[in-house]
XYZ file of C-alpha atoms in Angstrom:
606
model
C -71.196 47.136 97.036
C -70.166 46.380 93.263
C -67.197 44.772 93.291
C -64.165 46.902 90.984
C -61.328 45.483 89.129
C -58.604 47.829 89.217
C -55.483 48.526 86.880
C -52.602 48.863 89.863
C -50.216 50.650 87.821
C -51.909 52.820 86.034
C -54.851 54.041 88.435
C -57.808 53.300 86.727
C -61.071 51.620 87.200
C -62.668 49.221 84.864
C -65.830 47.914 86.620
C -67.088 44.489 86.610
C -69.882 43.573 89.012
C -70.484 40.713 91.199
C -72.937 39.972 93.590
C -72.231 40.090 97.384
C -75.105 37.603 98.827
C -73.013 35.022 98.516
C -70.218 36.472 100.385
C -73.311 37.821 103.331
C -72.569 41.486 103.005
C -75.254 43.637 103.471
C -73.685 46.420 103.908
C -75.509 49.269 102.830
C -72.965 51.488 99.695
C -71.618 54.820 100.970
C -69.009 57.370 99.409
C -65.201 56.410 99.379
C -64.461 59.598 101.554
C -66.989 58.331 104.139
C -65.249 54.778 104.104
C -61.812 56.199 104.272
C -62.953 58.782 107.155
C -64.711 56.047 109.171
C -61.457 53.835 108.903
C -59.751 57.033 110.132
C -56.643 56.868 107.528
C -55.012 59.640 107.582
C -55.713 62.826 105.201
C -52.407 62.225 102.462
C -53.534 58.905 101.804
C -56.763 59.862 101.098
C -56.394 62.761 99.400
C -53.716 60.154 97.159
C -56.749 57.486 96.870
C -59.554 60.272 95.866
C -57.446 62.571 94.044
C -54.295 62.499 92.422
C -52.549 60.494 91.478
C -55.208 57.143 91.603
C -58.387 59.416 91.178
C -60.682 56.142 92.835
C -64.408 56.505 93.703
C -64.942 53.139 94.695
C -63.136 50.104 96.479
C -61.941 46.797 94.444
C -62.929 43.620 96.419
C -59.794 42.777 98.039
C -59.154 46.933 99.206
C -62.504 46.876 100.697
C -62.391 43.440 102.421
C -58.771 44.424 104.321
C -59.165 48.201 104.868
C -62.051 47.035 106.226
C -60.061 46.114 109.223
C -58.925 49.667 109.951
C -58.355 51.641 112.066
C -57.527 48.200 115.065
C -55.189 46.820 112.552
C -53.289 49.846 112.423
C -53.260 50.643 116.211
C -51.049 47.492 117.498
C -53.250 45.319 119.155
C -52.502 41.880 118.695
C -55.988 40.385 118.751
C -58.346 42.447 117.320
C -62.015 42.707 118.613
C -63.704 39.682 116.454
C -61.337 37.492 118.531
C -58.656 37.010 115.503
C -55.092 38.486 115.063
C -54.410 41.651 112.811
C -52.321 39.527 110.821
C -53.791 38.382 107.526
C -53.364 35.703 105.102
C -55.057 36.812 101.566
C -55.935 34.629 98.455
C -55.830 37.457 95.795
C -54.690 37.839 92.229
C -51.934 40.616 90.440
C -54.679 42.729 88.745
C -57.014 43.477 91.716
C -55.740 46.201 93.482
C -54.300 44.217 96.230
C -50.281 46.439 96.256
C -52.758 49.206 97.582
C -55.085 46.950 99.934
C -51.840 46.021 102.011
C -49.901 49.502 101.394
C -52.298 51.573 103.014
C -53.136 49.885 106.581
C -49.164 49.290 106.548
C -48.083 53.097 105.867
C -51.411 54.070 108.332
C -49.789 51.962 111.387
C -46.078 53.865 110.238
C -48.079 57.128 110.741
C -50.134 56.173 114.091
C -46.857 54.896 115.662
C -45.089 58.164 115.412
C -48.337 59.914 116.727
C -48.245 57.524 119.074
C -45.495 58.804 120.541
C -46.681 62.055 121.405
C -48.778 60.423 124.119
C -45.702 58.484 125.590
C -46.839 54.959 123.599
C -43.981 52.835 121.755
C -43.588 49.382 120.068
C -42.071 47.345 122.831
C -38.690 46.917 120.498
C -38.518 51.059 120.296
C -38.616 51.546 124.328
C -35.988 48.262 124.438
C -34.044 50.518 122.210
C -34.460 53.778 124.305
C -33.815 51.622 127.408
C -30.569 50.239 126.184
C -29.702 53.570 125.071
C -30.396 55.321 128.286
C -33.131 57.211 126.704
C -36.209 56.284 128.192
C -36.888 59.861 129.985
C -37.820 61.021 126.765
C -41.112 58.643 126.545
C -41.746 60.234 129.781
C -41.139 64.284 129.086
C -44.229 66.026 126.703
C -42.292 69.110 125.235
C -41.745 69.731 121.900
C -38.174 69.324 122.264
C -38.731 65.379 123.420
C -41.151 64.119 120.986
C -39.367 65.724 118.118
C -36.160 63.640 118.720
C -38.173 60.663 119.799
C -39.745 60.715 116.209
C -36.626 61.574 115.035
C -35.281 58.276 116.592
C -38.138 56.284 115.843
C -38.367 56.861 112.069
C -34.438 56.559 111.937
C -34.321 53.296 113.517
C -37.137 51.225 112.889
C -38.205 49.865 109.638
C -42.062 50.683 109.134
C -43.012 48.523 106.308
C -41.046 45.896 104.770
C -42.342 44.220 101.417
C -40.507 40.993 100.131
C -40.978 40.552 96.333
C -39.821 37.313 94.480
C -38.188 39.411 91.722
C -36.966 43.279 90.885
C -39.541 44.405 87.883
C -42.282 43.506 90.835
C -40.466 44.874 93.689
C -40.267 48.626 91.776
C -43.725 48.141 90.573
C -44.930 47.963 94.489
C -42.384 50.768 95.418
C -43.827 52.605 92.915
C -47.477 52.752 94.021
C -45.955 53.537 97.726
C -44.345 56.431 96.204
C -47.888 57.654 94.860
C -49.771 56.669 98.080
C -46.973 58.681 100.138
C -47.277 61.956 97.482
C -48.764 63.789 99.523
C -46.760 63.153 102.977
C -43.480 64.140 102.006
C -41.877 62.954 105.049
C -42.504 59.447 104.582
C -39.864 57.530 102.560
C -39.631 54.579 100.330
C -36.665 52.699 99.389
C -36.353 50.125 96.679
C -33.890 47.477 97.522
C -33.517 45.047 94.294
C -30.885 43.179 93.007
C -28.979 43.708 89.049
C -28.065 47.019 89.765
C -25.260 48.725 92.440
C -25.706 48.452 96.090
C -23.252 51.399 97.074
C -26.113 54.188 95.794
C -28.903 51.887 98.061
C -26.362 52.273 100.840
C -26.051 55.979 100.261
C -29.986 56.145 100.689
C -30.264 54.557 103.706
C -27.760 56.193 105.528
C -29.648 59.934 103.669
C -33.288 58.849 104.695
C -35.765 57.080 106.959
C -36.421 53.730 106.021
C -40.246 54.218 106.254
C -40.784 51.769 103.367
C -38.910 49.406 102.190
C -39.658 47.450 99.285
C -37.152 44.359 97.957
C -36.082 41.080 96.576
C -34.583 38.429 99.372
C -30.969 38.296 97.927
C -30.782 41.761 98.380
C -32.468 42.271 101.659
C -30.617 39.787 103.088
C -26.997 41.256 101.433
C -28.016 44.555 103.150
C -28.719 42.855 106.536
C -25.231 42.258 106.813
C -25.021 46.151 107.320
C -25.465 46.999 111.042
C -27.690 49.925 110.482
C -30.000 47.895 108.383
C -30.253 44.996 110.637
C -31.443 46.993 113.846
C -34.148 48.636 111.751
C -35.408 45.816 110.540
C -35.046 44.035 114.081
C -37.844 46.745 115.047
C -39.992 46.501 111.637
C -43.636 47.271 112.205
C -45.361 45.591 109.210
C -44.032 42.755 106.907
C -45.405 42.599 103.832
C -44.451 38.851 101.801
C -46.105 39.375 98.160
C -46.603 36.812 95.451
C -45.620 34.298 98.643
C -46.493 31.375 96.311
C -43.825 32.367 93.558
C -40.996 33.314 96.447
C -41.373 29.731 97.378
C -41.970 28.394 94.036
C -37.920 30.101 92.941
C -36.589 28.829 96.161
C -36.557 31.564 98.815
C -38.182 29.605 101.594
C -34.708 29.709 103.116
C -34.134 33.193 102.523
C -37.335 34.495 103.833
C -36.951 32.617 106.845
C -33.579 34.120 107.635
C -35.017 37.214 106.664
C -38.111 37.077 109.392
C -35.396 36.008 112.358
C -33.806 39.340 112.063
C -37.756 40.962 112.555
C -39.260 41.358 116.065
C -41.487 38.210 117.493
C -44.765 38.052 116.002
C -46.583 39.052 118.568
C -44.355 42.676 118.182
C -45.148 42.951 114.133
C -48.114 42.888 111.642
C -47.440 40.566 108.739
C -49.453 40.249 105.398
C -49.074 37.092 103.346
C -50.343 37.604 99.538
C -50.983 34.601 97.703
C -52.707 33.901 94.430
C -52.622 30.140 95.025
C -53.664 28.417 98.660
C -51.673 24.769 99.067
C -50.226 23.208 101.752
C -46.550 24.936 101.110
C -47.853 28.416 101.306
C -49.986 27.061 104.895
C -46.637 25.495 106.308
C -44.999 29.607 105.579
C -48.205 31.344 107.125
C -48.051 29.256 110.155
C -44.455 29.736 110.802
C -44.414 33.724 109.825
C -48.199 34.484 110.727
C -49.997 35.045 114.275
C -51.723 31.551 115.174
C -54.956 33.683 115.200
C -54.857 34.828 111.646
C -57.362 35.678 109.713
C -57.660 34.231 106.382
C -58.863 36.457 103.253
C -60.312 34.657 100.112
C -60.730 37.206 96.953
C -60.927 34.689 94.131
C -64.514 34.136 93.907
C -65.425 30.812 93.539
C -65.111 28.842 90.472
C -62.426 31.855 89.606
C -59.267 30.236 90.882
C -58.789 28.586 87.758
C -59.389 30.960 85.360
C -56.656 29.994 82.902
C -59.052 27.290 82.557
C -61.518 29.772 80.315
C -58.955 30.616 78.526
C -58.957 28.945 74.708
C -55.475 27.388 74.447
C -54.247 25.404 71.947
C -51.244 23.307 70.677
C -49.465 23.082 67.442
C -46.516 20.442 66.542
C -44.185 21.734 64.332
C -42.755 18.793 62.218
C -40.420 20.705 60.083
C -38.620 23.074 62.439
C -38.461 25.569 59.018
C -42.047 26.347 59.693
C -41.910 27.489 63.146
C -41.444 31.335 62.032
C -43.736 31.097 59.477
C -46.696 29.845 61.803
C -45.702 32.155 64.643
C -45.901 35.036 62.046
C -49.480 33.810 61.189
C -50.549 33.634 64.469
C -49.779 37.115 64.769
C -50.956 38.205 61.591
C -54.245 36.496 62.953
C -53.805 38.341 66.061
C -53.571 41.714 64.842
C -56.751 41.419 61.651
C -58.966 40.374 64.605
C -57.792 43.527 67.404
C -55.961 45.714 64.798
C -54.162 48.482 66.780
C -55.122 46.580 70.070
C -53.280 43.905 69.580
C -50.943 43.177 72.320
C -49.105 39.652 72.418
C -45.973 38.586 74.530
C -44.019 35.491 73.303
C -42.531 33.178 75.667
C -39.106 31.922 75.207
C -36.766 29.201 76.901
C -33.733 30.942 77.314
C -32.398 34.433 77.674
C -30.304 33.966 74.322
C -33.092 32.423 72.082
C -35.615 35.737 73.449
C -32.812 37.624 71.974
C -32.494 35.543 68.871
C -36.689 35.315 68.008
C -36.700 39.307 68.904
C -34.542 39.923 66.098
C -36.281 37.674 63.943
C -39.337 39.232 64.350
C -38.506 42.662 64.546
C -37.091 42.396 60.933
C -40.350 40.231 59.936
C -42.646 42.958 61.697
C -43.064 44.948 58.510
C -44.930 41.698 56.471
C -47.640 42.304 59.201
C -50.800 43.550 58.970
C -49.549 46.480 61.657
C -46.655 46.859 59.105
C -44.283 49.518 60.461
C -46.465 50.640 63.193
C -45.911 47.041 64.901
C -43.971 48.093 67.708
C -41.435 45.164 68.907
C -39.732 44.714 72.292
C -37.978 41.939 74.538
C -37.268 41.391 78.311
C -34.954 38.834 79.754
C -32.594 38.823 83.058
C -29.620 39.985 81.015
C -30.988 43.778 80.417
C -29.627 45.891 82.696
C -32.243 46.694 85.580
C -33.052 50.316 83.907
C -33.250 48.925 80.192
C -36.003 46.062 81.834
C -38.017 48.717 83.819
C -38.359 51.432 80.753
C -39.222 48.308 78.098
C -41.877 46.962 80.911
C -43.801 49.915 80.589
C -43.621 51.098 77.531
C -45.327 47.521 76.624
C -47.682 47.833 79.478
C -48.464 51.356 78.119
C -48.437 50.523 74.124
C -52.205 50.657 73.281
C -52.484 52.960 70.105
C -49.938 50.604 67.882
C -49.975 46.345 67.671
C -47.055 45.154 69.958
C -45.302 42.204 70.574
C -42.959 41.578 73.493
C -39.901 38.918 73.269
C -39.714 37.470 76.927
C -38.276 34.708 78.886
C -40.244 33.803 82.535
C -39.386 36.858 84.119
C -42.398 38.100 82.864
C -44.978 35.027 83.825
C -45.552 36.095 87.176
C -46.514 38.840 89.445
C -45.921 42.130 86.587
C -49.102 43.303 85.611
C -49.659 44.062 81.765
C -52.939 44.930 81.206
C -55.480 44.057 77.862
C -52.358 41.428 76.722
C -54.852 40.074 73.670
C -52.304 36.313 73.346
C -49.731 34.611 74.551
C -47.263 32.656 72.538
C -45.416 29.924 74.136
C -42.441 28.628 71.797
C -41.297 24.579 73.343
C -42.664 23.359 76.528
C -42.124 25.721 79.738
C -40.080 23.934 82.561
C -43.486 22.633 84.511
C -47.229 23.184 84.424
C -47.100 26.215 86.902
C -45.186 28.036 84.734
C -47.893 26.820 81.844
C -50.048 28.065 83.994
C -48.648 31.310 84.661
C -48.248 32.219 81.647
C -51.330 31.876 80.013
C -52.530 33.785 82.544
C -51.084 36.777 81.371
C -53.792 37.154 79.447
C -57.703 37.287 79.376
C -57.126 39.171 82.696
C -59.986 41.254 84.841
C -63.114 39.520 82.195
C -61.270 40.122 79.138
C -61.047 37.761 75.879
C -57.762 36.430 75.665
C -55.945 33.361 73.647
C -52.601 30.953 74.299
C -50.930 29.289 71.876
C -48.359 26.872 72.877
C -46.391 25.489 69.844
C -43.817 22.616 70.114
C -42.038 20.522 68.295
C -42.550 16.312 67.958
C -39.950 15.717 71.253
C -41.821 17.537 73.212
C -44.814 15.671 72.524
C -44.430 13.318 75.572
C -44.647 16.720 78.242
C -47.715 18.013 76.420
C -49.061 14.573 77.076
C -48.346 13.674 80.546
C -47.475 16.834 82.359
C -50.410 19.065 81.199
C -52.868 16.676 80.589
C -55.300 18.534 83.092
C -55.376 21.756 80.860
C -57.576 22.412 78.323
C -55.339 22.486 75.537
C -57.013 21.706 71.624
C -55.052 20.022 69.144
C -54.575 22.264 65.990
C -52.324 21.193 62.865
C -50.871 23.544 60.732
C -53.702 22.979 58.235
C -56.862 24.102 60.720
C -55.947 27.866 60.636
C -57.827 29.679 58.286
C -56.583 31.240 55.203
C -53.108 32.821 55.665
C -53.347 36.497 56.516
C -49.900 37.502 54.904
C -48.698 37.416 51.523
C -46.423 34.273 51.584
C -44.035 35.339 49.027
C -42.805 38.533 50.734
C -42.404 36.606 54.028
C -40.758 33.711 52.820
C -38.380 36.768 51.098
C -38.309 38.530 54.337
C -37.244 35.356 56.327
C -34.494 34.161 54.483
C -33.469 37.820 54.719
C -33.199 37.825 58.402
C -31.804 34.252 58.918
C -29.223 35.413 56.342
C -28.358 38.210 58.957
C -28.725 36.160 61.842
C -26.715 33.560 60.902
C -23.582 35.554 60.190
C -23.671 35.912 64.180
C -21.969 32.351 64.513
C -20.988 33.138 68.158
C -24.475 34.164 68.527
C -26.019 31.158 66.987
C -23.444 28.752 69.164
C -25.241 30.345 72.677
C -28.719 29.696 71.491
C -27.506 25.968 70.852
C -26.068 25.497 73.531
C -28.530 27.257 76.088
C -31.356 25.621 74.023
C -29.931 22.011 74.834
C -28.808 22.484 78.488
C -32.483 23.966 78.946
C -34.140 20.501 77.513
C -31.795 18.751 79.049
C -32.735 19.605 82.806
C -36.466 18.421 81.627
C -35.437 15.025 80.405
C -37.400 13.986 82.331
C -40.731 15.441 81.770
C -39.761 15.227 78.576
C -39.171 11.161 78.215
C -36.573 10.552 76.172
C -32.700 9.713 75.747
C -29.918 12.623 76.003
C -28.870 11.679 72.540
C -32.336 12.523 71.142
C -32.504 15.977 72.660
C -29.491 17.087 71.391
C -30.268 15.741 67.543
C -33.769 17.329 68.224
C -32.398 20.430 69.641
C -29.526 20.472 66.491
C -32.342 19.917 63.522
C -34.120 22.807 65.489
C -31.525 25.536 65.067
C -30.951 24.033 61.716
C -34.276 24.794 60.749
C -35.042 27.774 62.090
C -32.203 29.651 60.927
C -31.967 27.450 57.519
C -28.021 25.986 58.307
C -26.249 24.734 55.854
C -24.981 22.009 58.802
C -26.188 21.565 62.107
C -24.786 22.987 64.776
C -21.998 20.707 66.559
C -21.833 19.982 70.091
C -18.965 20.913 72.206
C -17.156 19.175 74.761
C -19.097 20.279 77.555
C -22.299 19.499 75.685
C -21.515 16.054 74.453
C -20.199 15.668 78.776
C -23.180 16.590 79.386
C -25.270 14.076 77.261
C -23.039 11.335 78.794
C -23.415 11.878 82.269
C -27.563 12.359 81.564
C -27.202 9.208 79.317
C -25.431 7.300 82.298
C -28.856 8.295 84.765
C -31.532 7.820 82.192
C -33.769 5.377 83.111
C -32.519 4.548 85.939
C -35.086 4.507 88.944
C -38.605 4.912 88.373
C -40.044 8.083 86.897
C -42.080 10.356 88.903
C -45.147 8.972 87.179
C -44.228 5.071 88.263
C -43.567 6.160 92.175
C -45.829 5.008 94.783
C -49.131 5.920 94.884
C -49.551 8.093 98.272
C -45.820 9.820 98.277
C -46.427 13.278 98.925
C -43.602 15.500 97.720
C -44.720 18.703 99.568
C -44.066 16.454 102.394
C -40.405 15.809 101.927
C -37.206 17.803 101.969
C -37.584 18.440 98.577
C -40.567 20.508 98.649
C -38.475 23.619 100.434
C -35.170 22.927 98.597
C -34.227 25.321 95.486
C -34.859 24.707 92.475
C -32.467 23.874 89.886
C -28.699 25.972 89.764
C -29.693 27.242 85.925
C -32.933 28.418 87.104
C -31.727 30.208 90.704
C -28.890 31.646 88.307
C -31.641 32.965 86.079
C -34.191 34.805 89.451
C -30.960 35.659 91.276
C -30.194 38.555 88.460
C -33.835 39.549 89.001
């Protein structure tokens, strides 16, 4: 059958076709309420899938492939009848539909266990639980009285899905389409258990409603397992759900997950789905220990696909003069917006939470030079923002498609959150390592669409570009290969100095970029190849030219202590690039350890 693309938040179809000979399927098409009625899911859900609120006629790959599996996967068997588990390991991408692909055979086995029950059948943790509480008679007794309080019970004290998400604007994105899927069976419940905002009214929920669904970040989780309540549902969870598995490892929640999974029933008890968009050896070592060692393994990256950040034209510009950063990054989207007009949709990627701030100011005051002129609609997202403030700005971008937008963002926003037709990305200095390169060019030129990066840095940075993403397809372009400028230079010189007068009446303001600027280079000094001292003059003449200082900025004492102690291990030991031949990192410690403190201080407020 053609193989569909689907928006995930938004509930519509674009199609893009692919052949299924080389994947063997023969299969001959049929209708979706056919499929759905021959993998016996039950009537809300498909009334939610076929009519409001997703309105689908057809499948995407990945929805097909593992609802494909129903109804065995729902009904608890542990090997299912081709000889491999029910637990699946899937290579898929944010963009394909995959939320709903693992939603729905997770919320079907929530509704087949409490039917279940009418027939005398539980989860061997739920009759441990009515043994220990003397309550076993009641799997036994048939009358309406019995199986009313044993679904009672069972929905009160067992989890039935539990989705891990490596941050918060993902984790309410996935709650979200549970909440639609579930629209139509009122009694099921989803909670949404995220970090940067108060636990007490998360609490309050739980102890109000059935944790049916759960949806939420580690640090979170794992705070609420210390509540006694939470930790016996989850010790009898049906389904676990790990999502974006390659990013929760890639921020450092190996540990965390791995706590989280000892306080689940055995493996052989639970059906787990691991989502991936990447397949190496770390995310292999986490299936084996969390998966069944029958699992079946689901690739939905067609091949020659996995790198598609590879089609993607990118290119890299070296500022000299640090003064014409904000000219060329107004060009670029100047250029941006004459070639998509209203369409135009780019998201700028920032270092630090305080220099997003700083460039969104900058630009929203520039915005009116552009070709969009007023109508150029301006937002930012960073850790900082309160949890509400992050979820309303995420989708009004992801919605703004009638005016040219721009959105200010630090790396919350290079993995996992989908924002669909995003026309460029911007990239302003080096990102902290070619994944996160990687990640976020792929924000754009998603599901087949045309898409640009632009990654501009300045000379220091030179020595990253060259060594640590020398395997991506990057194009050299000086300041003097664009074409023609599109805006009238005089007004946006005038307009500039205009908002770096403003800006730069915000001393304290100014001070925090500094100073997060520097301590974010210095953590890559690395990658980056040169001395403390010069990263700190670089990082000075950069402020001083972007905001046109009369002085540079001066270091304080716990920058210039900082510089030292960097100065005092510089050089010393060989550089990754000088190891051994043969050392394997992914083999080490190191490979499960968390990242740097900065950067788990960053994810932990997501």
């Amino acid at each position: 059958m053609p193989r569909i693309l689907a928006d995930e938040s938004q509930g519509f179809l674009t199609q893009r076709m692919y052949s299924n000979e080389s994947r063997g399927d023969t299969t001959v098409p049929t209708s979706l309420d056919a499929q759905l009625r021959e993998w016996q899911i039950a009537k809300p859900l498909r009334s939610a899938l076929q009519g409001t609120p997703f309105h689908f006629s057809q499948l995407t790959d990945v929805q097909n492939r593992v609802l494909s599996l129903l109804p065995a996967i729902a009904e608890g068997a542990n090997v299912l009848p081709d000889g491999k588990s029910r637990d699946v390991l899937c290579k898929a991408r944010t963009g394909t539909g995959k939320t709903v692909a693992f939603l729905v055979p997770a919320i079907q086995a929530r509704i087949h266990a409490v039917q279940q029950l009418e027939q005398g059948h539980a989860s061997p943790s739920f009759r441990a639980f009515l043994e220990q509480n003397g309550l076993l008679s009641l799997l036994e007794k048939r009358d309406r009285a019995s199986v009313h309080e044993l679904k009672r019970l069972f929905r009160r004290r067992s989890a039935g899905v539990l989705v891990v998400s490596p941050t918060r604007e993902l984790a309410m994105q996935i709650a979200n389409e549970a909440k639609k899927l579930v629209s139509q069976a009122k009694h099921l419940y989803v909670h949404t258990l995220v970090g940067g905002v108060s636990v007490i009214p998360q609490r309050k929920q739980w102890e109000r409603y059935e944790p049916d669904i759960v949806v939420g970040t580690p640090g979170r989780l794992l705070d609420l397992m210390n509540n006694r309540s939470v930790r016996d549902a989850f010790s009898r969870t049906q389904t676990l759900v790990l999502d974006e598995a390659d990013m929760l490892l890639e921020l450092g929640f190996r540990e965390d997950i791995q706590t989280i999974i000892s306080g689940l029933p055995p493996v052989e008890e639970r059906t787990t789905f691991l989502f991936s968009a990447t397949m190496d050896r770390s995310i292999m070592g986490i299936a084996e220990a969390s998966l069944h060692e029958q699992y079946r393994l689901i690739d939905c990256i067609p091949p020659g696909e996995d790198q598609v950040h590879k089609r993607i034209p990118q290119y890299v510009t070296t500022i000299q003069d640090p003064s014409e950063l904000v000219p060329y990054v107004m060009q670029l989207l100047a250029q941006d917006q004459r070639i998509h007009g209203n369409r135009s949709k780019v998201m700028i990627f920032t270092s630090t939470t305080k220099l997003t701030d700083m460039m969104y100011h900058m630009i929203h005051m520039l915005a009116p030079t552009l070709p969009g002129s007023s109508d150029t609609r301006v937002f930012r997202l960073h850790s900082l923002l309160s949890q509400a403030r992050r979820s309303k700005i995420s989708q009004e971008f992801r919605h703004s498609d009638a005016k040219p937008s721009v959105l200010l963002t630090s790396d919350v926003s290079a993995r996992g959150v989908d924002y669909p037709s995003v026309t460029r990305v911007i990239q302003l200095g080096v990102p902290p390592s070619k994944e996160m390169y990687v990640h976020r060019v792929g924000r754009t030129g998603r599901r087949g669409r045309d898409g640009r990066a632009d990654l501009v840095v300045t000379d220091f940075e030179s020595a990253f570009v060259a060594f640590q993403l020398n395997e991506m397809p990057l194009q050299p372009l000086a300041l003097t290969d664009e074409p023609e400028p599109e805006l009238d230079q005089d007004a946006l010189r005038t307009s500039i100095a205009h908002a770096q007068e403003r800006l730069r009446q915000n001393k304290e303001g100014v001070r925090d970029v500094f100073s997060g600027l520097f301590g974010y280079y210095i953590s890559n000094q690395q990658a980056l190849r040169v001395p403390p001292a010069h990263i700190l003059h670089s990082v000075q003449r950069w402020i001083q030219g972007v905001l046109a200082l009369p002085t540079a900025p001066e270091p304080n004492r716990s920058i210039m202590h900082m510089v030292h102690a960097s100065s005092t291990k510089f050089g010393s030991g060989p550089r990754p690039a000088e190891r051994p031949a043969g050392r394997s990192l992914w083999r080490s410690k190191s490979a499960y350890s968390r990242p740097p403190k900065h950067i788990r201080q960053q994810y932990a407020r997501d």
